[in-house]
PDB file of C-alpha atoms in Angstrom:
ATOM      1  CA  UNK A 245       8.865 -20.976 -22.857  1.00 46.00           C
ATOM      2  CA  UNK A 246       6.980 -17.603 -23.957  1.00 55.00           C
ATOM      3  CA  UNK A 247       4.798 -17.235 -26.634  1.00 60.00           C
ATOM      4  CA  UNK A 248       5.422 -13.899 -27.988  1.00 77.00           C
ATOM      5  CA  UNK A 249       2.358 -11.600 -28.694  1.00 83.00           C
ATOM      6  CA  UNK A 250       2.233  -9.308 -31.636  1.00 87.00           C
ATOM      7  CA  UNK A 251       1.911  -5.797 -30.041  1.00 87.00           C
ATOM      8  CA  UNK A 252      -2.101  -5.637 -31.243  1.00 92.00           C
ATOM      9  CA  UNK A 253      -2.362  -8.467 -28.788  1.00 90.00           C
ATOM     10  CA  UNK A 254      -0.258  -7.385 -26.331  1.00 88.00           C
ATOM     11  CA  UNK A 255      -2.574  -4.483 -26.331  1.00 91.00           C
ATOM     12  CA  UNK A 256      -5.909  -5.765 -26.193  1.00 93.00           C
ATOM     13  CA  UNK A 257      -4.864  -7.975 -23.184  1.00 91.00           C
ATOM     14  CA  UNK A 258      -4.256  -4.888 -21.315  1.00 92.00           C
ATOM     15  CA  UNK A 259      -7.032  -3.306 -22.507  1.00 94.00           C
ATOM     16  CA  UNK A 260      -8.899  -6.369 -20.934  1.00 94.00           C
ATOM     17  CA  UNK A 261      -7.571  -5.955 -18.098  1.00 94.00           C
ATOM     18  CA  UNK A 262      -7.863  -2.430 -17.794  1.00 95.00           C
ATOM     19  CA  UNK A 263     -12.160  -3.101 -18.113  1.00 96.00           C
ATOM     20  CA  UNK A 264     -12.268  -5.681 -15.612  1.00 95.00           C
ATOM     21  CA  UNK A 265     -10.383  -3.782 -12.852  1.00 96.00           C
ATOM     22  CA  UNK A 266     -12.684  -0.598 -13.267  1.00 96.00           C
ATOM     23  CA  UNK A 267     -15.610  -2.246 -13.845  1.00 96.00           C
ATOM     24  CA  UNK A 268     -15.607  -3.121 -10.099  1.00 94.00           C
ATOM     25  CA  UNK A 269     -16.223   0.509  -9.823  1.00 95.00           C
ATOM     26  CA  UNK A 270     -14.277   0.811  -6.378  1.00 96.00           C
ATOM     27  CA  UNK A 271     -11.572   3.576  -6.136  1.00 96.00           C
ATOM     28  CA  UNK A 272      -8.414   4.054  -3.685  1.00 96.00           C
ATOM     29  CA  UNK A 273      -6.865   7.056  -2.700  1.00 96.00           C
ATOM     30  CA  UNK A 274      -2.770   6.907  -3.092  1.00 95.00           C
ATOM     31  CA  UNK A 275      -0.863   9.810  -0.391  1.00 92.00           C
ATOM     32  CA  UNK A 276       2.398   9.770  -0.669  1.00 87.00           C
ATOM     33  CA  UNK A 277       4.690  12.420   1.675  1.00 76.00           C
ATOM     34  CA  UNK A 278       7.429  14.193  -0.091  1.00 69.00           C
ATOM     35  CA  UNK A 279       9.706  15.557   1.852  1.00 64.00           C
ATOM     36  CA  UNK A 280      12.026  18.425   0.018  1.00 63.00           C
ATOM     37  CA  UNK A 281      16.116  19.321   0.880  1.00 62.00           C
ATOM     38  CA  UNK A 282      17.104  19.639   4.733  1.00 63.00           C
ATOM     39  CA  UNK A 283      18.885  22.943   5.686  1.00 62.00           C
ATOM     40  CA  UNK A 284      21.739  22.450   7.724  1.00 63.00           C
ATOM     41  CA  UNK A 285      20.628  21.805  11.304  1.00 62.00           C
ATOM     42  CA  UNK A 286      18.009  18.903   9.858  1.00 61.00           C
ATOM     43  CA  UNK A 287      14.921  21.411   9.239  1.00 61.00           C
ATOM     44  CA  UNK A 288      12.897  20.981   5.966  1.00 56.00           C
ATOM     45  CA  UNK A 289      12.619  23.381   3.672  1.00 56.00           C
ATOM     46  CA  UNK A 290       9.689  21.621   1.869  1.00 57.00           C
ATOM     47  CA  UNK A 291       7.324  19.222   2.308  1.00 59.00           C
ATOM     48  CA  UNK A 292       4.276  18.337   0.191  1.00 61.00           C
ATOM     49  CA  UNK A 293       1.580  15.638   0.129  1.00 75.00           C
ATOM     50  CA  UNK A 294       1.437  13.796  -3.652  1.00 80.00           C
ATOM     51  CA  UNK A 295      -2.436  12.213  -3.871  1.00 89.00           C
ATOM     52  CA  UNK A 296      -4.101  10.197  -6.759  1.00 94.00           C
ATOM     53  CA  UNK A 297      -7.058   8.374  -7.209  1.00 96.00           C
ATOM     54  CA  UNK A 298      -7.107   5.282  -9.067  1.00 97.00           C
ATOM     55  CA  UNK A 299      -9.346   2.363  -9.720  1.00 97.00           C
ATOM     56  CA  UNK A 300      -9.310  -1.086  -7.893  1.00 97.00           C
ATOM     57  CA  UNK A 301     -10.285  -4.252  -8.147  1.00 95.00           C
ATOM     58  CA  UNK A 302     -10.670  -5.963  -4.507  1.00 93.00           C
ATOM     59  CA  UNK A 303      -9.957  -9.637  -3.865  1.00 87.00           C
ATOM     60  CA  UNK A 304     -10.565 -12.165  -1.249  1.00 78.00           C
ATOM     61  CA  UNK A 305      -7.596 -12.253   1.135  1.00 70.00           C
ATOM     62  CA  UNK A 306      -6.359 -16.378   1.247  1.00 66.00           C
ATOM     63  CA  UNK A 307      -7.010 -17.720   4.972  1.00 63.00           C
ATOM     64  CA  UNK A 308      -3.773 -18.103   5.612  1.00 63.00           C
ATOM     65  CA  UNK A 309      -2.676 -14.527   4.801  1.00 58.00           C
ATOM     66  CA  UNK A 310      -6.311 -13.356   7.332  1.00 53.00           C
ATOM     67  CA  UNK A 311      -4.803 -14.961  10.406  1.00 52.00           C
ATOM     68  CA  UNK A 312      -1.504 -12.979   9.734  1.00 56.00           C
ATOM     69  CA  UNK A 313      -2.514  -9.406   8.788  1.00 53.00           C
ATOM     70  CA  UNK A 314      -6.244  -9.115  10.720  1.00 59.00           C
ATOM     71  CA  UNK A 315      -7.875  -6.870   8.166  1.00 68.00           C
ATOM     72  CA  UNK A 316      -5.971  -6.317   5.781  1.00 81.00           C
ATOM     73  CA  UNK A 317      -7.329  -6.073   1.911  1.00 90.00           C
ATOM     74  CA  UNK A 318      -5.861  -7.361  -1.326  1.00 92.00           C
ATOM     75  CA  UNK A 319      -6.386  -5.185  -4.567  1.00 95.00           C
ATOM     76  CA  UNK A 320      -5.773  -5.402  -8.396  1.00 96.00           C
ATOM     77  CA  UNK A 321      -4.480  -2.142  -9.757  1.00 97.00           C
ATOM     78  CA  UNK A 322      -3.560  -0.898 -13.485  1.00 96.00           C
ATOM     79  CA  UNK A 323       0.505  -1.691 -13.891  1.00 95.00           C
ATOM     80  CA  UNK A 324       0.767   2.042 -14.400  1.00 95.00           C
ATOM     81  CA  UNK A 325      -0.463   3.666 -11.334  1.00 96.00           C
ATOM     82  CA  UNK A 326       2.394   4.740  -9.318  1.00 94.00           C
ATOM     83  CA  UNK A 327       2.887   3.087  -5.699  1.00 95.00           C
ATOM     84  CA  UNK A 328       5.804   2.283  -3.396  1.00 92.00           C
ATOM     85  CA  UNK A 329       5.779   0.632  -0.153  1.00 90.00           C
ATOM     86  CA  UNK A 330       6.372   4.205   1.963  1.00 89.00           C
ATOM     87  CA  UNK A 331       2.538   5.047   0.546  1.00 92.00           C
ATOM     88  CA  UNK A 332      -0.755   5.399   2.627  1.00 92.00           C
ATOM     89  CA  UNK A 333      -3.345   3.798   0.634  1.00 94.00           C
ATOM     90  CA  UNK A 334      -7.094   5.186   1.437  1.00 94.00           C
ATOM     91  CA  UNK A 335      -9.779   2.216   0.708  1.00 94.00           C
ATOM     92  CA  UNK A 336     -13.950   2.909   1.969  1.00 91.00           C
ATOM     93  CA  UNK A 337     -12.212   5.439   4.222  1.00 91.00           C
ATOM     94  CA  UNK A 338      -9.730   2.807   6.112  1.00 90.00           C
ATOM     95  CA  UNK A 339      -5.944   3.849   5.976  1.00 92.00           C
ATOM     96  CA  UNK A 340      -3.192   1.173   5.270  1.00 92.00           C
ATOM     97  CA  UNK A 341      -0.031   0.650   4.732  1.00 92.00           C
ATOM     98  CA  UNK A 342       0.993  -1.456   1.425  1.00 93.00           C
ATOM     99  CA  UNK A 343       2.880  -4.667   2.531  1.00 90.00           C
ATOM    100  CA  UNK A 344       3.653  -6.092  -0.414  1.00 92.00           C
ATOM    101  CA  UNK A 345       3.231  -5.044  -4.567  1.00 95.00           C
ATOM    102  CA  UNK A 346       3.361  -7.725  -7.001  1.00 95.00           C
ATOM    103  CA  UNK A 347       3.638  -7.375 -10.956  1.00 95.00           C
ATOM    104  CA  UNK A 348       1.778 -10.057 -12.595  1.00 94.00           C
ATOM    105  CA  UNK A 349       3.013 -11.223 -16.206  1.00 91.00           C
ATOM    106  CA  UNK A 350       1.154 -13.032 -19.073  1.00 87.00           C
ATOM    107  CA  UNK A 351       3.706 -14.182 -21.339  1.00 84.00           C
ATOM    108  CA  UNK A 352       5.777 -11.001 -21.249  1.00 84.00           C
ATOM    109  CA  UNK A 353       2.506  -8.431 -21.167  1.00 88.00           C
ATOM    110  CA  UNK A 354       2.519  -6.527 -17.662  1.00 92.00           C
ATOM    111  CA  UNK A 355      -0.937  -7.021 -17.294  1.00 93.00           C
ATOM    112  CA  UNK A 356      -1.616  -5.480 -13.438  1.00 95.00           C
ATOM    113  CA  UNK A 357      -0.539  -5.320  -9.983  1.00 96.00           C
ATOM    114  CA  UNK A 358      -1.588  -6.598  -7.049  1.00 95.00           C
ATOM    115  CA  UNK A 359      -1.223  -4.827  -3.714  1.00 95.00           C
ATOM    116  CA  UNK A 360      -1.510  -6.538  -0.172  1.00 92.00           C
ATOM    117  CA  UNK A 361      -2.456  -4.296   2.294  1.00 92.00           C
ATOM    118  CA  UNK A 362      -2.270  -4.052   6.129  1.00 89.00           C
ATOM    119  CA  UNK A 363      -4.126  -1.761   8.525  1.00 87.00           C
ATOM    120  CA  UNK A 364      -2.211   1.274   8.671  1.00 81.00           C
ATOM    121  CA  UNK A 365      -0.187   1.915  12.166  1.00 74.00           C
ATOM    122  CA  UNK A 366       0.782   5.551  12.623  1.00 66.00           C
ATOM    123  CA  UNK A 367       4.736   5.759  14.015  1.00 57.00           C
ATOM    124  CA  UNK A 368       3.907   8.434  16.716  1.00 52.00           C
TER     125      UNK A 368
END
């Protein structure tokens, strides 16, 4: 059953959210490749490198999840920052990869995201 939220609500819940996740005052770094068209042959014609900065909010990795991924680092994000599984995500200076994104719900209101990171492994 949801309980519907007039959209003042709906607001201030995300505006609640938004203050507790940059209140932590930690920052990531987002790098995402693009890669343009391919010429016939399989050379690029462009490629570019899409970075943002966006405020975190860092959280205790369960035990369970520690003996799996080593060092990896879980983080509370804004539901409108822009990430994908293919992106490099830049924490104290430590690369890694993003293993898994989560959208967490209160009754309908998107409220944030929560990103599971792994140490990044380069593929060369």
């Amino acid at each position: 059953m949801t309980i519907p939220f007039s959209a003042q609500q709906a607001q201030q819940i995300r505006s609640d959210m938004k203050s507790l996740i940059e209140c932590s005052g930690e920052t990531a770094n987002r790098t995402r490749q693009q890669i343009g068209m391919v010429e016939y042959g399989g050379a690029h014609v462009e490629e570019s490198v899409d970075q943002i900065t966006f405020p975190v909010l860092r959280k205790p990795l369960p035990e369970s999840d520690l003996t799996k991924c080593g060092n990896g680092v879980l983080l509370s994000v804004l539901p409108e920052v822009d990430l994908q599984e293919i992106d490099l995500v830049t924490v104290d200076g430590v690369h890694y990869g993003i293993a898994e994104i989560t959208e967490f719900n209160l009754f309908g209101v998107l409220t944030h995201k929560e990103i599971k990171l792994e140490p990044y492994r380069s593929r060369s």
